[in-house]
mmCIF file of C-alpha atoms in Angstrom:
data_model
loop_
_atom_site.group_PDB
_atom_site.id
_atom_site.type_symbol
_atom_site.label_atom_id
_atom_site.label_comp_id
_atom_site.label_asym_id
_atom_site.label_seq_id
_atom_site.Cartn_x
_atom_site.Cartn_y
_atom_site.Cartn_z
ATOM 1 C CA MET A 375 99.952 94.970 118.548
ATOM 2 C CA ILE A 376 97.357 95.878 121.513
ATOM 3 C CA PHE A 377 96.391 93.289 123.930
ATOM 4 C CA LYS A 378 92.981 94.087 125.387
ATOM 5 C CA PHE A 379 92.391 92.465 128.661
ATOM 6 C CA ASP A 380 88.626 91.518 129.294
ATOM 7 C CA ASP A 381 87.209 91.496 132.951
ATOM 8 C CA SER A 382 86.887 87.648 132.551
ATOM 9 C CA ILE A 383 90.836 87.692 133.337
ATOM 10 C CA GLN A 384 89.822 88.201 137.083
ATOM 11 C CA ILE A 385 88.722 84.647 137.408
ATOM 12 C CA ILE A 386 92.239 83.149 136.921
ATOM 13 C CA SER A 387 93.742 80.899 139.556
ATOM 14 C CA GLY A 388 96.438 78.633 140.063
ATOM 15 C CA LYS A 389 98.995 78.443 137.106
ATOM 16 C CA ALA A 390 96.902 80.931 135.087
ATOM 17 C CA VAL A 391 98.050 83.820 137.383
ATOM 18 C CA LYS A 392 101.646 83.157 136.730
ATOM 19 C CA ASP A 393 100.757 82.995 132.936
ATOM 20 C CA THR A 394 99.115 86.179 132.979
ATOM 21 C CA ALA A 395 102.105 87.859 134.977
ATOM 22 C CA ASP A 396 104.524 86.417 132.504
ATOM 23 C CA LEU A 397 102.190 87.778 129.601
ATOM 24 C CA ILE A 398 102.115 91.186 131.033
ATOM 25 C CA LEU A 399 105.920 91.011 131.435
ATOM 26 C CA HIS A 400 106.405 89.948 127.778
ATOM 27 C CA ILE A 401 103.941 92.274 126.361
ATOM 28 C CA SER A 402 105.816 95.077 127.833
ATOM 29 C CA GLY A 403 109.355 93.675 127.053
ATOM 30 C CA GLN A 404 108.380 93.461 123.242
ATOM 31 C CA ASN A 405 106.951 97.079 123.420
ATOM 32 C CA HIS A 406 103.196 95.850 122.752
ATOM 33 C CA HIS A 407 100.342 97.522 124.498
ATOM 34 C CA ILE A 408 98.035 96.899 127.141
ATOM 35 C CA SER A 409 94.404 98.131 126.913
ATOM 36 C CA CYS A 410 91.694 97.848 129.708
ATOM 37 C CA ASP A 411 89.342 99.938 131.548
ATOM 38 C CA ALA A 412 90.580 101.798 134.660
ATOM 39 C CA ASP A 413 88.978 99.272 137.237
ATOM 40 C CA LEU A 414 90.722 96.230 135.552
ATOM 41 C CA TRP A 415 94.057 98.044 135.366
ATOM 42 C CA GLN A 416 93.648 98.985 139.240
ATOM 43 C CA TRP A 417 93.161 95.100 139.567
ATOM 44 C CA LEU A 418 96.085 94.021 137.513
ATOM 45 C CA GLU A 419 98.338 96.557 139.457
ATOM 46 C CA LEU A 420 97.272 95.193 142.822
ATOM 47 C CA LYS A 421 97.454 91.629 141.743
ATOM 48 C CA PHE A 422 100.710 91.637 139.931
ATOM 49 C CA MET A 423 102.659 94.910 140.614
ATOM 50 C CA LYS A 424 102.522 95.602 144.298
ATOM 51 C CA SER A 425 104.388 92.489 145.337
ATOM 52 C CA TYR A 426 107.169 90.316 144.103
ATOM 53 C CA GLU A 427 104.994 87.182 144.326
ATOM 54 C CA TYR A 428 104.583 86.559 140.617
ATOM 55 C CA LEU A 429 107.482 88.867 139.201
ATOM 56 C CA SER A 430 110.595 89.902 140.371
ATOM 57 C CA LYS A 431 111.716 93.261 141.509
ATOM 58 C CA TRP A 432 113.786 94.006 138.159
ATOM 59 C CA ASP A 433 110.647 92.758 136.051
ATOM 60 C CA LEU A 434 108.394 95.273 137.853
ATOM 61 C CA GLN A 435 110.750 98.063 137.440
ATOM 62 C CA SER A 436 110.751 97.237 133.716
ATOM 63 C CA ILE A 437 107.105 97.185 133.439
ATOM 64 C CA ARG A 438 106.658 100.468 135.418
ATOM 65 C CA SER A 439 109.397 102.169 133.390
ATOM 66 C CA ASN A 440 107.622 101.528 130.135
ATOM 67 C CA ARG A 441 105.849 104.665 129.436
ATOM 68 C CA SER A 442 104.321 103.369 126.240
ATOM 69 C CA LEU A 443 102.649 100.276 127.535
ATOM 70 C CA ARG A 444 99.348 102.050 127.887
ATOM 71 C CA ASP A 445 99.944 104.933 125.779
ATOM 72 C CA ILE A 446 97.715 103.911 122.832
ATOM 73 C CA THR A 447 97.009 106.850 120.294
ATOM 74 C CA ALA A 448 93.883 106.694 118.152
ATOM 75 C CA GLU A 449 96.274 106.012 115.277
ATOM 76 C CA LYS A 450 97.556 102.760 116.722
ATOM 77 C CA ARG A 451 94.103 101.714 117.658
ATOM 78 C CA LYS A 452 93.081 102.171 114.078
ATOM 79 C CA TYR A 453 96.154 100.449 112.495
ATOM 80 C CA LEU A 454 97.538 97.965 114.783
ATOM 81 C CA SER A 455 95.809 94.648 115.578
ATOM 82 C CA THR A 456 93.800 94.338 118.751
ATOM 83 C CA VAL A 457 93.948 90.953 120.566
ATOM 84 C CA VAL A 458 91.305 90.399 123.328
ATOM 85 C CA VAL A 459 92.797 88.444 126.257
ATOM 86 C CA GLY A 460 90.344 86.675 128.588
ATOM 87 C CA TYR A 461 88.071 83.542 128.864
ATOM 88 C CA GLY A 462 85.263 84.029 126.512
ATOM 89 C CA ASP A 463 84.398 83.266 122.786
ATOM 90 C CA GLY A 464 86.968 84.566 120.334
ATOM 91 C CA MET A 465 89.156 85.464 123.106
ATOM 92 C CA PHE A 466 92.877 84.436 123.759
ATOM 93 C CA THR A 467 93.665 82.845 126.868
ATOM 94 C CA PRO A 468 97.064 84.220 128.400
ATOM 95 C CA PRO A 469 99.042 81.112 127.110
ATOM 96 C CA GLU A 470 97.482 81.677 123.632
ATOM 97 C CA ALA A 471 98.239 85.447 123.726
ATOM 98 C CA MET A 472 101.887 84.473 124.880
ATOM 99 C CA GLU A 473 102.199 82.598 121.565
ATOM 100 C CA LEU A 474 101.535 85.687 119.609
ATOM 101 C CA VAL A 475 104.156 87.822 121.623
ATOM 102 C CA ARG A 476 106.935 85.441 121.493
ATOM 103 C CA LYS A 477 106.668 84.061 117.938
ATOM 104 C CA PRO A 478 107.951 86.256 115.089
ATOM 105 C CA SER A 479 105.573 87.590 112.510
ATOM 106 C CA LEU A 480 106.023 86.256 109.068
ATOM 107 C CA VAL A 481 105.724 87.533 105.651
ATOM 108 C CA ILE A 482 105.231 84.691 103.071
ATOM 109 C CA VAL A 483 106.970 85.549 99.999
ATOM 110 C CA GLU A 484 107.930 83.558 96.613
ATOM 111 C CA ASN A 485 111.641 84.208 96.946
ATOM 112 C CA GLU A 486 113.034 85.532 100.197
ATOM 113 C CA ALA A 487 116.625 86.778 98.636
ATOM 114 C CA ASN A 488 114.747 88.906 95.943
ATOM 115 C CA ASP A 489 111.433 89.846 97.339
ATOM 116 C CA TRP A 490 112.343 90.735 100.820
ATOM 117 C CA ALA A 491 115.137 93.085 99.639
ATOM 118 C CA VAL A 492 112.547 95.020 98.037
ATOM 119 C CA VAL A 493 109.991 95.193 100.981
ATOM 120 C CA ARG A 494 112.892 96.078 103.406
ATOM 121 C CA LYS A 495 113.758 99.005 101.019
ATOM 122 C CA TRP A 496 110.161 100.276 100.830
ATOM 123 C CA ILE A 497 109.677 100.226 104.546
ATOM 124 C CA ASP A 498 112.993 102.099 105.191
ATOM 125 C CA LEU A 499 112.031 104.837 102.351
ATOM 126 C CA LEU A 500 108.778 105.506 103.911
ATOM 127 C CA LYS A 501 109.771 105.271 107.537
ATOM 128 C CA LYS A 502 109.688 109.086 108.026
ATOM 129 C CA ASP A 503 106.554 109.644 105.973
ATOM 130 C CA ARG A 504 104.796 112.868 107.126
ATOM 131 C CA GLN A 505 101.388 111.535 107.599
ATOM 132 C CA TYR A 506 102.151 107.691 108.655
ATOM 133 C CA GLY A 507 105.682 108.024 109.963
ATOM 134 C CA ASN A 508 104.611 106.827 113.525
ATOM 135 C CA ILE A 509 103.187 103.497 112.287
ATOM 136 C CA ASN A 510 106.012 103.069 109.704
ATOM 137 C CA THR A 511 108.578 103.614 112.235
ATOM 138 C CA ILE A 512 107.014 100.740 114.299
ATOM 139 C CA VAL A 513 107.074 98.439 111.214
ATOM 140 C CA CYS A 514 110.802 99.467 110.438
ATOM 141 C CA GLN A 515 111.632 98.606 114.152
ATOM 142 C CA ARG A 516 110.074 95.401 113.988
ATOM 143 C CA LYS A 517 111.755 94.607 110.714
ATOM 144 C CA ASP A 518 115.185 95.657 111.836
ATOM 145 C CA SER A 519 114.954 93.431 115.131
ATOM 146 C CA GLY A 520 113.831 90.484 113.126
ATOM 147 C CA TYR A 521 110.477 90.364 114.803
ATOM 148 C CA LEU A 522 109.024 90.900 111.488
ATOM 149 C CA ARG A 523 110.764 88.476 109.119
ATOM 150 C CA PRO A 524 110.356 86.756 105.764
ATOM 151 C CA TYR A 525 109.373 82.800 105.300
ATOM 152 C CA ASN A 526 110.635 81.725 102.005
ATOM 153 C CA ALA A 527 108.023 79.736 100.044
ATOM 154 C CA GLY A 528 110.384 78.927 97.233
ATOM 155 C CA SER A 529 107.910 79.465 94.535
ATOM 156 C CA SER A 530 104.534 80.808 94.021
ATOM 157 C CA GLY A 531 103.426 77.134 93.733
ATOM 158 C CA GLN A 532 104.426 76.486 97.561
ATOM 159 C CA ILE A 533 102.701 79.386 98.865
ATOM 160 C CA VAL A 534 99.581 77.457 99.551
ATOM 161 C CA ASN A 535 101.355 74.635 101.224
ATOM 162 C CA SER A 536 103.371 77.332 103.292
ATOM 163 C CA ILE A 537 99.950 78.971 104.457
ATOM 164 C CA ILE A 538 98.772 75.404 105.611
ATOM 165 C CA GLN A 539 102.008 74.631 107.438
ATOM 166 C CA ARG A 540 101.981 78.039 109.238
ATOM 167 C CA GLN A 541 98.419 77.470 110.283
ATOM 168 C CA LYS A 542 99.434 74.388 111.996
ATOM 169 C CA GLU A 543 102.117 76.397 113.892
ATOM 170 C CA TYR A 544 100.159 79.492 114.709
ATOM 171 C CA HIS A 545 96.717 78.033 115.089
ATOM 172 C CA LYS A 546 93.770 80.703 115.562
ATOM 173 C CA GLY A 547 96.621 83.411 115.793
ATOM 174 C CA THR A 548 97.620 82.939 112.231
ATOM 175 C CA GLY A 549 95.755 85.990 110.906
ATOM 176 C CA TYR A 550 97.566 88.176 113.599
ATOM 177 C CA LYS A 551 101.059 86.630 112.798
ATOM 178 C CA VAL A 552 101.446 85.679 109.153
ATOM 179 C CA THR A 553 100.750 87.524 105.806
ATOM 180 C CA VAL A 554 101.523 86.903 102.135
ATOM 181 C CA LEU A 555 102.990 89.239 99.648
ATOM 182 C CA LEU A 556 103.263 88.151 95.980
ATOM 183 C CA ASP A 557 103.377 89.372 92.409
ATOM 184 C CA SER A 558 100.058 89.339 90.603
ATOM 185 C CA ASP A 559 101.785 88.197 87.150
ATOM 186 C CA LYS A 560 99.013 90.193 85.482
ATOM 187 C CA THR A 561 99.535 91.631 81.969
ATOM 188 C CA GLY A 562 96.902 94.256 82.147
ATOM 189 C CA PRO A 563 94.980 96.179 84.914
ATOM 190 C CA GLU A 564 91.737 94.155 83.975
ATOM 191 C CA ASP A 565 93.157 90.915 83.936
ATOM 192 C CA ALA A 566 91.871 88.262 86.053
ATOM 193 C CA LEU A 567 94.324 86.292 88.378
ATOM 194 C CA SER A 568 95.834 83.119 87.160
ATOM 195 C CA ASN A 569 94.226 79.775 88.463
ATOM 196 C CA GLU A 570 97.248 79.532 90.691
ATOM 197 C CA LYS A 571 97.047 82.872 92.014
ATOM 198 C CA GLU A 572 93.398 82.393 92.789
ATOM 199 C CA LYS A 573 93.950 79.388 94.783
ATOM 200 C CA ILE A 574 96.555 81.302 96.934
ATOM 201 C CA ARG A 575 94.176 84.331 97.327
ATOM 202 C CA GLN A 576 91.530 81.702 98.389
ATOM 203 C CA ALA A 577 93.886 79.903 100.925
ATOM 204 C CA MET A 578 94.598 83.323 102.283
ATOM 205 C CA VAL A 579 90.869 84.030 102.884
ATOM 206 C CA ASP A 580 90.417 80.480 104.483
ATOM 207 C CA ALA A 581 93.266 81.075 106.898
ATOM 208 C CA ARG A 582 91.873 84.632 107.686
ATOM 209 C CA ILE A 583 95.297 86.117 106.443
ATOM 210 C CA GLU A 584 94.798 89.715 104.857
ATOM 211 C CA GLY A 585 97.844 89.425 102.618
ATOM 212 C CA HIS A 586 98.523 91.505 99.464
ATOM 213 C CA ILE A 587 98.607 90.672 95.664
ATOM 214 C CA LEU A 588 100.417 93.264 93.819
ATOM 215 C CA TYR A 589 98.348 95.664 91.804
ATOM 216 C CA LYS A 590 101.203 96.052 89.057
ATOM 217 C CA ARG A 591 102.474 92.745 87.408
ATOM 218 C CA GLU A 592 105.585 92.156 89.739
ATOM 219 C CA MET A 593 108.152 93.925 91.938
ATOM 220 C CA GLU A 594 110.155 94.849 88.936
ATOM 221 C CA ASN A 595 107.311 97.218 87.739
ATOM 222 C CA TYR A 596 107.850 99.411 90.861
ATOM 223 C CA PHE A 597 111.055 100.640 89.363
ATOM 224 C CA SER A 598 111.075 103.327 86.765
ATOM 225 C CA GLU A 599 113.176 103.388 83.808
ATOM 226 C CA SER A 600 115.569 105.998 85.155
ATOM 227 C CA VAL A 601 116.405 103.528 88.243
ATOM 228 C CA TYR A 602 117.163 100.687 85.531
ATOM 229 C CA ARG A 603 119.588 103.069 83.711
ATOM 230 C CA GLU A 604 121.300 104.220 86.976
ATOM 231 C CA ALA A 605 121.762 100.480 87.829
ATOM 232 C CA LYS A 606 123.256 100.170 84.250
ATOM 233 C CA MET A 607 120.540 97.514 83.475
ATOM 234 C CA ILE A 608 119.377 99.487 80.453
ATOM 235 C CA GLN A 609 122.205 100.667 78.464
ATOM 236 C CA THR A 610 120.362 101.839 75.211
ATOM 237 C CA ASP A 611 118.579 104.859 74.098
ATOM 238 C CA SER A 612 116.003 102.865 72.038
ATOM 239 C CA VAL A 613 113.398 102.202 74.886
ATOM 240 C CA PRO A 614 109.808 102.746 73.597
ATOM 241 C CA PRO A 615 107.753 105.466 74.977
ATOM 242 C CA TYR A 616 105.567 103.311 77.399
ATOM 243 C CA SER A 617 102.680 104.847 79.372
ATOM 244 C CA ASP A 618 102.689 104.423 83.023
ATOM 245 C CA GLU A 619 100.055 101.785 82.901
ATOM 246 C CA ASP A 620 102.075 99.963 80.087
ATOM 247 C CA TRP A 621 105.188 99.912 82.390
ATOM 248 C CA ASP A 622 103.014 98.742 85.151
ATOM 249 C CA PHE A 623 102.401 95.220 83.358
ATOM 250 C CA LEU A 624 105.609 95.074 81.217
ATOM 251 C CA ASP A 625 107.412 91.962 81.628
ATOM 252 C CA ILE A 626 110.799 93.752 82.386
ATOM 253 C CA GLU A 627 112.967 90.756 82.467
ATOM 254 C CA LYS A 628 112.196 89.740 79.001
ATOM 255 C CA ALA A 629 112.148 93.331 77.401
ATOM 256 C CA PRO A 630 114.691 93.491 74.774
ATOM 257 C CA PHE A 631 116.190 96.687 75.928
ATOM 258 C CA THR A 632 117.336 95.527 79.617
ATOM 259 C CA LYS A 633 120.088 93.431 80.765
ATOM 260 C CA TYR A 634 117.976 92.671 83.880
ATOM 261 C CA GLN A 635 117.662 89.473 85.350
ATOM 262 C CA LYS A 636 115.582 88.195 88.455
ATOM 263 C CA LYS A 637 118.795 87.830 90.441
ATOM 264 C CA ASP A 638 119.741 91.346 89.871
ATOM 265 C CA LEU A 639 116.822 92.513 92.166
ATOM 266 C CA PRO A 640 118.688 92.991 95.422
ATOM 267 C CA THR A 641 121.199 95.049 93.367
ATOM 268 C CA LEU A 642 118.548 97.181 91.657
ATOM 269 C CA VAL A 643 116.845 98.085 94.857
ATOM 270 C CA GLU A 644 120.034 99.888 96.021
ATOM 271 C CA TYR A 645 119.376 102.591 93.219
ATOM 272 C CA LEU A 646 115.786 103.228 94.461
ATOM 273 C CA ASP A 647 114.970 106.301 96.154
ATOM 274 C CA LYS A 648 111.775 107.705 97.804
ATOM 275 C CA SER A 649 111.093 110.203 94.918
ATOM 276 C CA SER A 650 111.129 107.553 92.209
ATOM 277 C CA LEU A 651 109.292 105.060 94.282
ATOM 278 C CA LEU A 652 106.381 107.600 94.939
ATOM 279 C CA LYS A 653 106.427 108.590 91.338
ATOM 280 C CA ARG A 654 105.460 104.995 90.417
ATOM 281 C CA VAL A 655 102.849 104.552 92.823
ATOM 282 C CA GLY A 656 101.639 107.918 93.909
ATOM 283 C CA ALA A 657 98.784 108.429 91.490
ATOM 284 C CA GLY A 658 97.177 105.005 92.201
ATOM 285 C CA ARG A 659 95.755 105.791 95.475
ATOM 286 C CA ARG A 660 93.139 103.279 97.070
ATOM 287 C CA ASP A 661 91.001 103.198 100.061
ATOM 288 C CA TYR A 662 92.329 101.301 103.096
ATOM 289 C CA LEU A 663 90.488 101.760 106.483
ATOM 290 C CA GLY A 664 88.949 104.745 105.289
ATOM 291 C CA GLU A 665 92.037 106.455 104.239
ATOM 292 C CA MET A 666 93.213 106.938 100.497
ATOM 293 C CA MET A 667 96.925 105.595 100.245
ATOM 294 C CA ASN A 668 99.423 104.797 97.820
ATOM 295 C CA GLU A 669 99.834 101.031 97.403
ATOM 296 C CA ILE A 670 103.204 100.761 99.234
ATOM 297 C CA GLN A 671 101.651 102.524 102.298
ATOM 298 C CA ILE A 672 98.829 100.091 102.240
ATOM 299 C CA ILE A 673 101.336 97.254 102.251
ATOM 300 C CA ILE A 674 103.165 98.756 105.241
ATOM 301 C CA MET A 675 99.905 99.162 107.064
ATOM 302 C CA LYS A 676 99.250 95.453 106.543
ATOM 303 C CA LEU A 677 102.645 94.754 107.974
ATOM 304 C CA ALA A 678 101.776 96.964 110.950
ATOM 305 C CA ARG A 679 98.752 94.640 111.830
ATOM 306 C CA LEU A 680 101.426 91.951 112.517
ATOM 307 C CA SER A 681 103.599 94.520 114.488
#
């Protein structure tokens, strides 16, 4: 996440000065970034980094040694969220920005035990992607540290309530700290969302949450037949010759040729490799921020907005 300091920050006095110093320290400590023009950075240095009035010697050493604090590539500016810190319309005051830094980023899912196992695997498999590896690595690090974590809604019917509750916690920062990832449950590519899923989609819009509803039916459809076979969840030769699109919307759990049950998803994911995943999603590229990406990469980029 990039915190862009506005010139209005220079009007601070009293407790707000200490709040700003603490914010700079925590931005650095959480490996976020600070953006501002050269004149404002000079002011910040003179105000906070030339004496021990607001920060300790060790704190200042930590900030100064952070070489990436202001090293913001064009790629990061494009894919990470930018939060404006200051005292104007739409800006975050230092205490409000501190809430974004301190609180974890949440991915609301229907079932944490099953769904998050898949999302973790997707992030790990694409960590070293040739084109987007730098951003994917940031997401992977956030996931591994627990800064990016799942929030268990319990069921799709509880997702709207989960969004409302998280809005009460994150306030205007909700869109920077919370997302939703859920199955579409569609039976074909042209199907409309169910009334329940449409309510969730609208709740995301109302909360300014980007979110992601899977293009395929559910997470099970992102595993090829060969992965199910390797996991011994298909043990028959009599599997119909499904097209890729048919497999995308097949109810795997109810298919007569599988022994798969929903509780098996964390086991199934252990048999997934990058090659088989990309075969399932590679042809279906879509535009995201002006770049054509496969769906899994788009999901990771949406998680990068919380990172």
